[in-house]
Coordinates of C-alpha atoms in Angstrom, one line a residue:
X269 CA -8.3 14.4 29.1
X270 CA -5.9 17.2 30.3
X271 CA -4.9 15.1 33.3
X272 CA -4.0 12.2 31.0
X273 CA -2.0 14.4 28.7
X274 CA -0.1 15.8 31.8
X275 CA 0.7 12.3 33.0
X276 CA 1.9 11.3 29.6
X277 CA 4.1 14.4 29.4
X278 CA 5.6 13.7 32.8
X279 CA 6.3 10.1 31.9
X280 CA 7.8 11.1 28.6
X281 CA 10.0 13.7 30.2
X282 CA 11.1 11.2 32.9
X283 CA 11.9 8.7 30.2
X284 CA 13.8 11.2 28.2
X285 CA 16.0 11.9 31.2
X286 CA 16.5 8.3 32.2
X287 CA 17.3 6.9 28.8
X288 CA 20.7 8.6 28.5
X289 CA 21.7 7.5 32.0
X290 CA 20.6 3.9 31.3
X291 CA 22.6 3.7 28.1
X292 CA 25.5 5.3 29.8
X293 CA 25.6 2.5 32.4
X294 CA 25.2 -0.1 29.6
X295 CA 28.0 1.5 27.6
X296 CA 30.3 1.7 30.6
X297 CA 29.6 -2.0 31.5
X298 CA 30.1 -3.1 27.9
X299 CA 33.4 -1.3 27.6
X300 CA 34.7 -2.9 30.8
X301 CA 33.5 -6.4 29.7
X302 CA 35.0 -5.9 26.3
X303 CA 38.4 -5.1 27.8
X304 CA 38.2 -8.1 30.1
X305 CA 37.3 -10.3 27.0
X306 CA 40.2 -9.1 24.8
X307 CA 42.8 -9.2 27.6
X308 CA 42.0 -12.8 28.6
X309 CA 42.7 -16.0 26.7
X310 CA 40.4 -17.1 23.9
X311 CA 37.9 -19.7 25.1
X312 CA 39.5 -23.1 24.6
X313 CA 36.1 -24.5 23.3
X314 CA 36.2 -22.1 20.4
X315 CA 39.9 -22.2 19.7
X316 CA 39.7 -25.0 17.0
X317 CA 37.1 -22.9 15.1
X318 CA 39.1 -19.7 15.5
X319 CA 42.3 -21.4 14.1
X320 CA 40.3 -22.9 11.2
X321 CA 38.2 -19.9 10.2
X322 CA 40.1 -16.7 11.3
X323 CA 43.5 -15.6 10.1
X324 CA 46.0 -14.9 12.8
X325 CA 46.5 -11.4 11.5
X326 CA 42.8 -10.7 11.9
X327 CA 42.7 -12.0 15.4
X328 CA 45.7 -9.8 16.4
X329 CA 44.2 -6.8 14.7
X330 CA 40.8 -7.4 16.4
X331 CA 42.5 -7.7 19.7
X332 CA 44.2 -4.2 19.3
X333 CA 41.0 -2.6 18.0
X334 CA 38.9 -4.2 20.8
X335 CA 41.2 -2.8 23.5
X336 CA 41.1 0.7 22.0
X337 CA 37.3 0.4 21.6
X338 CA 36.9 -0.7 25.3
X339 CA 38.7 2.4 26.5
X340 CA 36.7 4.7 24.2
X341 CA 33.5 3.1 25.5
X342 CA 34.4 4.1 29.0
X343 CA 35.0 7.6 27.9
X344 CA 31.8 7.9 25.7
X345 CA 29.6 6.7 28.5
X346 CA 30.1 10.0 30.2
X347 CA 28.9 11.8 27.1
X348 CA 25.8 9.6 27.0
X349 CA 25.1 10.5 30.6
X350 CA 25.3 14.2 29.8
X351 CA 22.9 13.7 26.7
X352 CA 25.6 14.9 24.2
X353 CA 24.4 14.4 20.6
X354 CA 27.9 13.4 19.3
X355 CA 28.1 10.8 22.1
X356 CA 25.0 9.1 20.5
X357 CA 26.8 8.8 17.2
X358 CA 30.0 7.5 18.9
X359 CA 28.0 5.0 20.9
X360 CA 26.3 3.6 17.7
X361 CA 29.7 3.2 16.1
X362 CA 31.4 1.6 19.1
X363 CA 28.5 -0.8 19.8
X364 CA 28.7 -2.0 16.2
X365 CA 32.5 -2.1 16.1
X366 CA 32.6 -4.1 19.4
X367 CA 30.2 -6.6 18.0
X368 CA 32.3 -7.1 14.9
X369 CA 35.5 -7.4 17.0
X370 CA 33.9 -10.0 19.2
X371 CA 33.2 -12.1 16.1
X372 CA 36.6 -11.6 14.4
X373 CA 38.6 -12.2 17.6
X374 CA 37.1 -15.3 19.1
X375 CA 33.8 -16.0 17.3
X376 CA 31.9 -14.7 20.4
X377 CA 28.4 -14.8 19.0
X378 CA 26.4 -14.0 22.1
X379 CA 28.3 -10.8 23.0
X380 CA 28.1 -9.7 19.4
X381 CA 24.3 -10.2 19.4
X382 CA 23.9 -8.3 22.7
X383 CA 26.0 -5.4 21.4
X384 CA 24.0 -5.3 18.2
X385 CA 20.8 -5.2 20.2
X386 CA 22.2 -2.3 22.2
X387 CA 22.9 -0.4 19.0
X388 CA 19.4 -1.1 17.6
X389 CA 17.7 0.0 20.9
X390 CA 19.8 3.2 20.8
X391 CA 18.6 4.2 17.3
X392 CA 15.0 5.4 18.3
X393 CA 16.4 7.3 21.3
X394 CA 18.2 9.9 19.3
X395 CA 15.9 12.7 20.5
X396 CA 16.9 12.1 24.1
X397 CA 20.5 13.2 23.3
X398 CA 19.7 16.8 22.5
X399 CA 22.7 18.7 23.9
X400 CA 24.9 20.0 21.2
X401 CA 28.4 20.1 22.6
X402 CA 32.0 18.9 22.0
X403 CA 32.4 15.5 23.6
X404 CA 36.2 16.0 24.0
X405 CA 35.7 19.3 25.9
X406 CA 33.4 17.9 28.6
X407 CA 34.4 19.1 32.1
X408 CA 36.3 16.6 34.2
X409 CA 33.9 14.9 36.6
X410 CA 35.7 13.4 39.6
X411 CA 33.2 10.6 40.0
X412 CA 33.5 9.5 36.3
X413 CA 37.2 9.9 36.3
X414 CA 37.7 7.9 39.4
X415 CA 35.3 5.2 38.3
X416 CA 37.1 4.9 34.9
X417 CA 40.6 4.8 36.5
X418 CA 39.4 2.2 39.0
X419 CA 37.8 0.1 36.3
X420 CA 41.0 0.1 34.2
X421 CA 43.1 -0.6 37.2
X422 CA 41.0 -3.6 38.2
X423 CA 41.2 -5.0 34.6
X424 CA 45.0 -4.5 34.4
X425 CA 45.5 -6.1 37.8
X426 CA 43.2 -9.0 36.8
X427 CA 45.3 -9.6 33.7
X428 CA 48.5 -9.7 35.6
X429 CA 46.9 -12.1 38.1
X430 CA 45.7 -14.3 35.3
X431 CA 49.1 -14.5 33.7
X432 CA 51.2 -14.6 36.8
X433 CA 52.3 -18.2 36.0
X434 CA 53.8 -17.1 32.6
X435 CA 57.4 -16.2 33.0
X436 CA 58.3 -12.8 31.4
X437 CA 60.6 -12.6 28.4
X438 CA 61.4 -9.8 26.0
X439 CA 60.5 -12.0 23.1
X440 CA 56.9 -12.1 24.3
X441 CA 56.3 -8.6 22.8
X442 CA 56.8 -10.0 19.3
X443 CA 55.4 -13.5 19.8
X444 CA 52.3 -13.9 17.6
X445 CA 50.3 -17.1 18.0
X446 CA 46.6 -18.1 18.5
X447 CA 47.5 -19.3 22.0
X448 CA 49.9 -16.4 22.8
X449 CA 47.4 -14.8 25.2
X450 CA 50.0 -13.4 27.5
X451 CA 51.8 -11.6 24.6
X452 CA 48.5 -10.2 23.4
X453 CA 47.8 -9.0 27.0
X454 CA 51.1 -7.1 27.1
X455 CA 50.5 -5.5 23.7
X456 CA 47.0 -4.7 24.8
X457 CA 48.3 -2.8 27.8
X458 CA 50.3 -0.6 25.3
X459 CA 47.2 0.0 23.2
X460 CA 45.2 0.8 26.3
X461 CA 47.8 3.3 27.6
X462 CA 48.2 4.9 24.1
X463 CA 44.4 5.3 23.7
X464 CA 44.0 6.8 27.2
X465 CA 47.1 9.0 26.8
X466 CA 45.8 10.4 23.5
X467 CA 42.5 11.4 25.1
X468 CA 44.3 13.0 28.0
X469 CA 46.8 14.9 25.8
X470 CA 43.9 16.2 23.6
X471 CA 42.2 17.5 26.7
X472 CA 45.3 19.1 28.1
X473 CA 46.0 20.9 24.8
X474 CA 42.3 21.5 24.5
X475 CA 42.3 23.4 27.8
X476 CA 44.9 25.8 26.4
X477 CA 43.0 26.3 23.2
X478 CA 39.7 26.9 25.0
X479 CA 41.0 29.8 27.1
X480 CA 38.8 32.9 26.5
X481 CA 39.4 34.3 23.0
X482 CA 40.0 38.0 22.5
X483 CA 37.5 39.6 20.2
X484 CA 39.1 40.5 16.9
X485 CA 38.2 43.1 14.2
X486 CA 36.4 40.5 12.1
X487 CA 34.2 39.6 15.1
X488 CA 32.8 43.1 15.1
X489 CA 31.7 42.8 11.6
X490 CA 30.0 39.4 12.4
X491 CA 28.5 40.8 15.6
X492 CA 26.9 43.7 13.9
X493 CA 25.0 41.4 11.6
X494 CA 23.6 39.3 14.5
X495 CA 23.0 42.2 16.8
X496 CA 21.0 44.1 14.2
X497 CA 18.5 41.2 14.1
X498 CA 18.4 40.4 17.9
X499 CA 15.3 40.7 20.0
X500 CA 17.3 41.5 23.2
X501 CA 18.6 45.1 23.3
X502 CA 21.5 44.1 25.5
X503 CA 23.0 42.5 22.4
X504 CA 24.4 45.9 21.5
X505 CA 26.9 45.6 24.4
X506 CA 28.8 43.0 22.5
X507 CA 30.0 45.8 20.2
X508 CA 32.0 47.4 22.9
X509 CA 34.7 44.8 22.5
X510 CA 35.2 44.6 26.3
X511 CA 33.8 41.1 26.5
X512 CA 34.8 37.7 25.1
X513 CA 32.6 36.2 22.5
X514 CA 31.6 32.5 22.2
X515 CA 30.0 31.7 18.8
X516 CA 28.0 28.8 17.7
X517 CA 29.3 26.9 14.6
X518 CA 27.0 28.7 12.2
X519 CA 27.7 32.1 13.8
X520 CA 24.0 32.8 14.3
X521 CA 24.2 33.0 18.1
X522 CA 26.8 34.1 20.7
X523 CA 27.4 34.6 24.4
X524 CA 29.3 37.6 25.6
X525 CA 31.2 37.3 28.9
X526 CA 33.9 38.9 30.9
X527 CA 36.8 37.2 32.7
X528 CA 38.0 38.5 36.1
X529 CA 40.4 36.1 37.7
X530 CA 38.6 32.8 38.1
X531 CA 35.2 34.5 37.6
X532 CA 33.5 34.2 34.2
X533 CA 30.5 36.5 34.1
X534 CA 28.0 36.3 31.2
X535 CA 26.5 39.7 30.5
X536 CA 22.8 39.4 30.0
X537 CA 21.4 36.5 28.1
X538 CA 22.7 34.5 25.1
X539 CA 21.8 36.1 21.7
X540 CA 20.3 34.0 18.9
X541 CA 17.9 31.1 18.3
X542 CA 16.8 29.5 21.5
X543 CA 18.2 26.0 20.8
X544 CA 21.6 27.4 19.7
X545 CA 21.7 29.8 22.7
X546 CA 21.0 27.0 25.2
X547 CA 23.7 24.9 23.6
X548 CA 26.2 27.8 24.0
X549 CA 25.4 28.1 27.7
X550 CA 26.3 24.4 28.2
X551 CA 29.4 24.8 26.1
X552 CA 30.6 27.8 28.1
X553 CA 29.9 26.0 31.3
X554 CA 32.2 23.2 30.2
X555 CA 34.9 25.6 29.0
X556 CA 34.8 27.4 32.4
X557 CA 35.1 24.0 34.2
X558 CA 38.1 23.1 32.1
X559 CA 39.7 26.4 33.1
X560 CA 38.7 25.8 36.8
X561 CA 36.6 29.0 36.6
X562 CA 33.2 29.9 38.1
X563 CA 30.6 30.7 35.6
X564 CA 27.7 33.1 36.4
X565 CA 25.0 35.0 34.4
X566 CA 24.4 38.7 35.2
X567 CA 21.0 40.4 34.6
X568 CA 19.0 37.5 33.4
X569 CA 15.2 37.6 33.0
X570 CA 12.7 35.2 34.6
X571 CA 12.4 33.4 31.2
X572 CA 15.9 32.1 31.5
X573 CA 15.6 30.8 35.1
X574 CA 14.8 27.2 34.2
X575 CA 18.0 27.0 32.1
X576 CA 20.0 28.6 34.9
X577 CA 18.8 25.9 37.3
X578 CA 19.6 23.2 34.8
X579 CA 23.1 24.6 34.6
X580 CA 23.4 24.1 38.3
X581 CA 23.3 27.9 39.1
X582 CA 21.3 29.6 41.8
X583 CA 19.5 32.9 40.8
X584 CA 19.5 35.9 43.2
X585 CA 17.4 38.9 42.5
X586 CA 19.5 42.0 42.0
X587 CA 16.8 44.6 41.0
X588 CA 14.0 45.3 38.6
X589 CA 13.9 46.8 35.1
X590 CA 11.3 49.5 34.4
X591 CA 9.3 48.6 31.3
X592 CA 6.9 51.3 30.1
X593 CA 3.9 49.9 28.2
X594 CA 3.8 52.7 25.6
X595 CA 0.3 51.9 24.4
X596 CA -1.1 52.3 27.9
X597 CA 0.9 55.3 28.8
X598 CA -1.4 58.3 29.4
X599 CA -0.9 61.9 30.5
X600 CA -4.5 62.4 31.4
X601 CA -5.8 63.0 34.9
X602 CA -4.0 64.1 38.1
X603 CA -1.2 61.6 37.6
X604 CA -0.2 63.2 34.3
X605 CA -0.4 66.8 35.5
X606 CA 3.3 67.1 36.3
X607 CA 4.2 65.6 32.9
X608 CA 1.9 68.0 31.1
X609 CA 3.5 70.9 32.9
X610 CA 7.0 69.7 32.0
X611 CA 6.0 69.4 28.3
X612 CA 4.4 72.9 28.4
X613 CA 7.5 74.4 30.0
X614 CA 9.9 73.0 27.4
X615 CA 7.6 73.9 24.5
X616 CA 7.8 77.4 25.8
X617 CA 11.6 77.2 25.7
X618 CA 11.5 76.1 22.1
X619 CA 12.9 72.7 22.9
X620 CA 13.5 70.3 20.0
X621 CA 13.6 66.5 20.2
X622 CA 15.2 64.5 17.5
X623 CA 16.4 60.9 17.0
X624 CA 19.5 60.9 14.9
X625 CA 20.1 57.9 12.7
X626 CA 23.5 56.1 13.2
X627 CA 24.9 57.3 9.8
X628 CA 24.2 60.9 10.8
X629 CA 25.7 60.8 14.3
X630 CA 29.2 61.7 13.2
X631 CA 28.8 65.5 12.7
X632 CA 27.3 65.7 16.2
X633 CA 30.0 63.8 18.0
X634 CA 31.9 66.9 19.2
X635 CA 28.9 68.4 20.9
X636 CA 27.8 65.0 22.3
X637 CA 31.3 64.5 23.7
X638 CA 31.2 67.9 25.3
X639 CA 27.9 67.1 27.1
X640 CA 29.2 63.7 28.1
X641 CA 32.5 65.1 29.6
X642 CA 30.7 67.8 31.5
X643 CA 28.2 65.3 32.9
X644 CA 31.0 63.0 34.0
X645 CA 32.9 65.9 35.6
X646 CA 29.8 67.0 37.4
X647 CA 29.2 63.5 38.8
X648 CA 32.9 63.1 39.7
X649 CA 32.7 59.9 37.7
X650 CA 34.6 58.1 34.9
X651 CA 33.5 56.0 32.0
X652 CA 32.4 52.5 32.9
X653 CA 31.6 49.6 30.6
X654 CA 30.6 45.9 30.6
X655 CA 26.9 46.2 31.7
X656 CA 26.4 49.6 29.9
X657 CA 27.9 51.5 27.0
X658 CA 30.6 54.1 27.3
X659 CA 31.2 57.1 25.2
X660 CA 33.5 56.1 22.3
X661 CA 33.1 57.8 18.9
X662 CA 32.9 54.5 17.0
X663 CA 30.4 53.0 19.5
X664 CA 28.2 56.0 19.4
X665 CA 28.0 55.8 15.6
X666 CA 26.5 52.3 15.8
X667 CA 23.1 53.2 17.4
X668 CA 20.5 55.9 17.0
X669 CA 21.0 58.8 19.4
X670 CA 18.1 60.8 20.9
X671 CA 19.0 64.4 21.5
X672 CA 17.3 67.4 23.1
X673 CA 18.1 70.9 21.9
X674 CA 17.3 74.1 23.6
X675 CA 18.2 77.3 21.8
X676 CA 19.7 75.2 19.0
X677 CA 22.3 73.6 21.3
X678 CA 22.2 69.9 22.4
X679 CA 21.7 69.9 26.2
X680 CA 20.9 66.2 26.7
X681 CA 21.2 62.9 24.8
X682 CA 20.6 59.2 25.1
X683 CA 21.8 56.5 22.7
X684 CA 19.1 53.9 21.9
X685 CA 19.1 50.1 21.6
X686 CA 16.4 49.1 19.1
X687 CA 15.2 45.5 18.5
X688 CA 14.3 44.1 15.2
X689 CA 11.0 42.7 16.4
X690 CA 10.1 46.0 17.9
X691 CA 9.0 44.5 21.2
X692 CA 11.4 46.8 23.2
X693 CA 13.3 50.0 22.8
X694 CA 15.9 50.6 25.5
X695 CA 18.3 53.4 26.4
X696 CA 22.0 53.1 27.2
X697 CA 23.9 56.2 28.0
X698 CA 21.8 59.1 29.4
X699 CA 23.7 62.4 29.8
X700 CA 22.9 66.1 30.1
X701 CA 24.8 69.4 30.3
X702 CA 25.2 71.1 33.7
X703 CA 23.3 74.2 32.4
X704 CA 20.4 72.2 31.1
X705 CA 17.0 73.3 32.3
X706 CA 15.4 71.5 35.3
X707 CA 13.5 68.3 34.4
X708 CA 15.5 68.0 31.1
X709 CA 15.7 64.2 31.4
X710 CA 12.1 63.8 32.3
X711 CA 11.1 65.7 29.1
X712 CA 13.5 63.6 27.1
X713 CA 12.0 60.4 28.5
X714 CA 8.5 61.5 27.7
X715 CA 9.5 62.3 24.1
X716 CA 11.2 58.9 23.9
X717 CA 8.0 57.1 25.1
X718 CA 6.0 59.0 22.4
X719 CA 8.7 58.1 19.8
X720 CA 8.6 54.4 20.9
X721 CA 4.8 54.3 20.5
X722 CA 4.9 56.1 17.1
X723 CA 7.4 53.6 15.7
X724 CA 5.5 50.5 16.7
X725 CA 7.4 49.3 19.7
X726 CA 5.5 47.7 22.6
X727 CA 7.8 48.7 25.5
X728 CA 10.2 51.4 26.4
X729 CA 12.8 50.5 29.0
X730 CA 14.0 53.0 31.5
X731 CA 16.7 50.6 32.6
X732 CA 17.5 48.7 35.8
X733 CA 16.7 49.9 39.3
X734 CA 19.4 48.1 41.4
X735 CA 18.1 46.3 44.5
X736 CA 14.5 47.3 43.8
X737 CA 11.9 44.8 44.8
X738 CA 14.0 43.0 47.4
X739 CA 12.2 42.8 50.7
X740 CA 13.6 41.1 53.7
X741 CA 11.3 38.8 55.7
X742 CA 12.1 37.1 59.0
X743 CA 12.7 33.8 57.2
X744 CA 14.5 35.3 54.2
X745 CA 18.0 34.2 53.3
X746 CA 21.0 36.4 53.9
X747 CA 21.0 38.1 50.5
X748 CA 17.6 39.8 50.7
X749 CA 18.5 41.0 54.2
X750 CA 21.8 42.4 53.1
X751 CA 20.2 44.0 50.0
X752 CA 17.5 45.6 52.1
X753 CA 20.2 47.0 54.4
X754 CA 22.2 48.5 51.5
X755 CA 18.9 49.9 50.1
X756 CA 18.2 51.7 53.4
X757 CA 21.7 52.8 54.4
X758 CA 23.5 53.2 51.0
X759 CA 22.0 56.5 50.0
X760 CA 25.3 58.3 50.6
X761 CA 26.9 56.3 47.8
X762 CA 24.0 55.6 45.4
X763 CA 20.5 56.8 45.6
X764 CA 18.8 53.4 45.2
X765 CA 15.4 54.5 46.6
X766 CA 15.4 57.8 44.7
X767 CA 16.1 56.2 41.4
X768 CA 13.3 53.7 41.8
X769 CA 10.9 56.4 42.8
X770 CA 11.9 58.6 39.8
X771 CA 11.2 55.8 37.4
X772 CA 8.0 54.8 39.1
X773 CA 6.6 58.2 38.0
X774 CA 6.3 56.7 34.5
X775 CA 4.1 53.9 35.8
X776 CA 6.3 51.1 34.3
X777 CA 5.8 47.4 34.7
X778 CA 8.6 46.2 36.9
X779 CA 10.4 43.0 35.6
X780 CA 12.8 41.3 38.0
X781 CA 16.4 40.7 37.0
X782 CA 18.7 38.0 38.5
X783 CA 22.3 37.2 39.0
X784 CA 22.7 33.4 38.6
X785 CA 25.8 32.1 40.4
X786 CA 27.2 28.7 41.3
X787 CA 26.4 28.4 44.9
X788 CA 25.0 30.0 48.0
X789 CA 25.2 33.7 49.0
X790 CA 29.0 33.3 49.6
X791 CA 29.4 32.8 45.9
X792 CA 27.5 36.0 45.1
X793 CA 30.0 38.3 46.7
X794 CA 33.0 37.5 44.5
X795 CA 30.8 37.4 41.4
X796 CA 29.5 40.9 42.2
X797 CA 33.1 42.1 42.8
X798 CA 34.0 40.7 39.4
X799 CA 31.2 42.7 37.8
X800 CA 32.6 45.9 39.4
X801 CA 36.1 45.1 38.2
X802 CA 34.9 44.4 34.7
X803 CA 32.9 47.6 34.6
X804 CA 36.0 49.6 35.4
X805 CA 38.0 48.3 32.4
X806 CA 38.5 50.5 29.3
X807 CA 37.1 48.9 26.2
X808 CA 39.3 48.4 23.1
X809 CA 38.8 51.0 20.4
X810 CA 36.9 49.9 17.4
X811 CA 37.5 50.5 13.7
X812 CA 34.0 51.3 12.6
X813 CA 33.1 53.7 9.8
X814 CA 29.8 55.4 9.5
X815 CA 29.0 53.3 6.5
X816 CA 29.4 50.1 8.5
X817 CA 26.9 51.1 11.2
X818 CA 23.7 49.0 11.2
X819 CA 20.5 50.9 10.5

């Protein structure tokens, strides 16, 4: 029984993929044949009936509409191939319109019936066209563009060849008669050129309009609403205003991405309902193609890999995120001895752990800033952004902040990214004062794990361990070998191995993270350089008051 269901599922999935392509071919062929029909003389056998039953004005009008419809059918065929939902509606309209034109121009019953049948067959296939996208913003495909231009070129050449015996005269442009086929051909060329020109102009101006929008103040207000209800903690990064935001029509989902040269890098995963988020990924891919940019997705989870492959991207593992199962976390036994000693030592120091609500962060900002500045100075570092937060007063007011006090003074803090469904609580900035007691961050992490469990979360994230889990084998591709080499030799610049070992003390579940890029390893290098460049930019200041901060 299960085998039969599997076979049925495979057949249904195959049919769903083939149906759009089949109708695309039919639509393209119908458009070409329609243009041939309207740009050639009316069949002499039907001419007496056309003269008797159809007014000349209707014939001329049908000729012009048929020419424009034929060009549009060539264009819409590409949308059908790409499974665009709006292309399905356009195809239904054009099939029906072409059927009517065939009748009102030359009483062509057989083509009208065939076009009507195509429209009827298309009706039950609506579910196969499930990509929500703008038909007029589709990326330019060289194959489709070349095929369309070649088809139009052959049709125009055939028309000139068919009417080569007709001597040209300026009066032909205004000569209207049932048998003035050459005149209709000339006027048809104008209609064809205008229709194609309008499409091209729209796309040219569309490219200018579709360049990455800069986040505005009103975007922050909308973002806070969506971010507060998100299940992915990385959604909080959108509030930094250092990334461009692509919204869906209902503003229930968005993608945040950075632009560095011709590299468009999405930070994390799209935020919002699954169907809307996937549609945004396709839309952004098309916008990037229109701008001749290379689109990639940074730090995506295994759940998003099927979509990445569908988008034509290749995922490369860049590390692992440490996810502590707080319900299973235990301090008992030998493995918990060091943690128990840390807790005992800080209890002896009178340490106080507190999670400050966003609306109460304001009065503590001066001390938090002092700790942050001292930490940066001690690390000889500067603020970064893009893939993590940076210390800005308004940004810090948006999230809860966990603090550790010793002697009444804040010696360490971490701002938190909560999720509405309470599946995951993650940390963003983690900073401590130079005079903080040893193991300060370890104690803070332990308290955060307890806090996460007490408040009903399933996992606590310790963040990403870069290049963790990448092991080079003899048959491995170039990237794992390079990553392993950096892991082994890059300790002078970044303690990859030490960071991974430190987080391993908390016995987390290690979940891989990927960088999905358009191409082989050679495409990974410029994409990684773009991430570095984006991380070095200073985010725009926000205008957020404590009352605006989401709880």
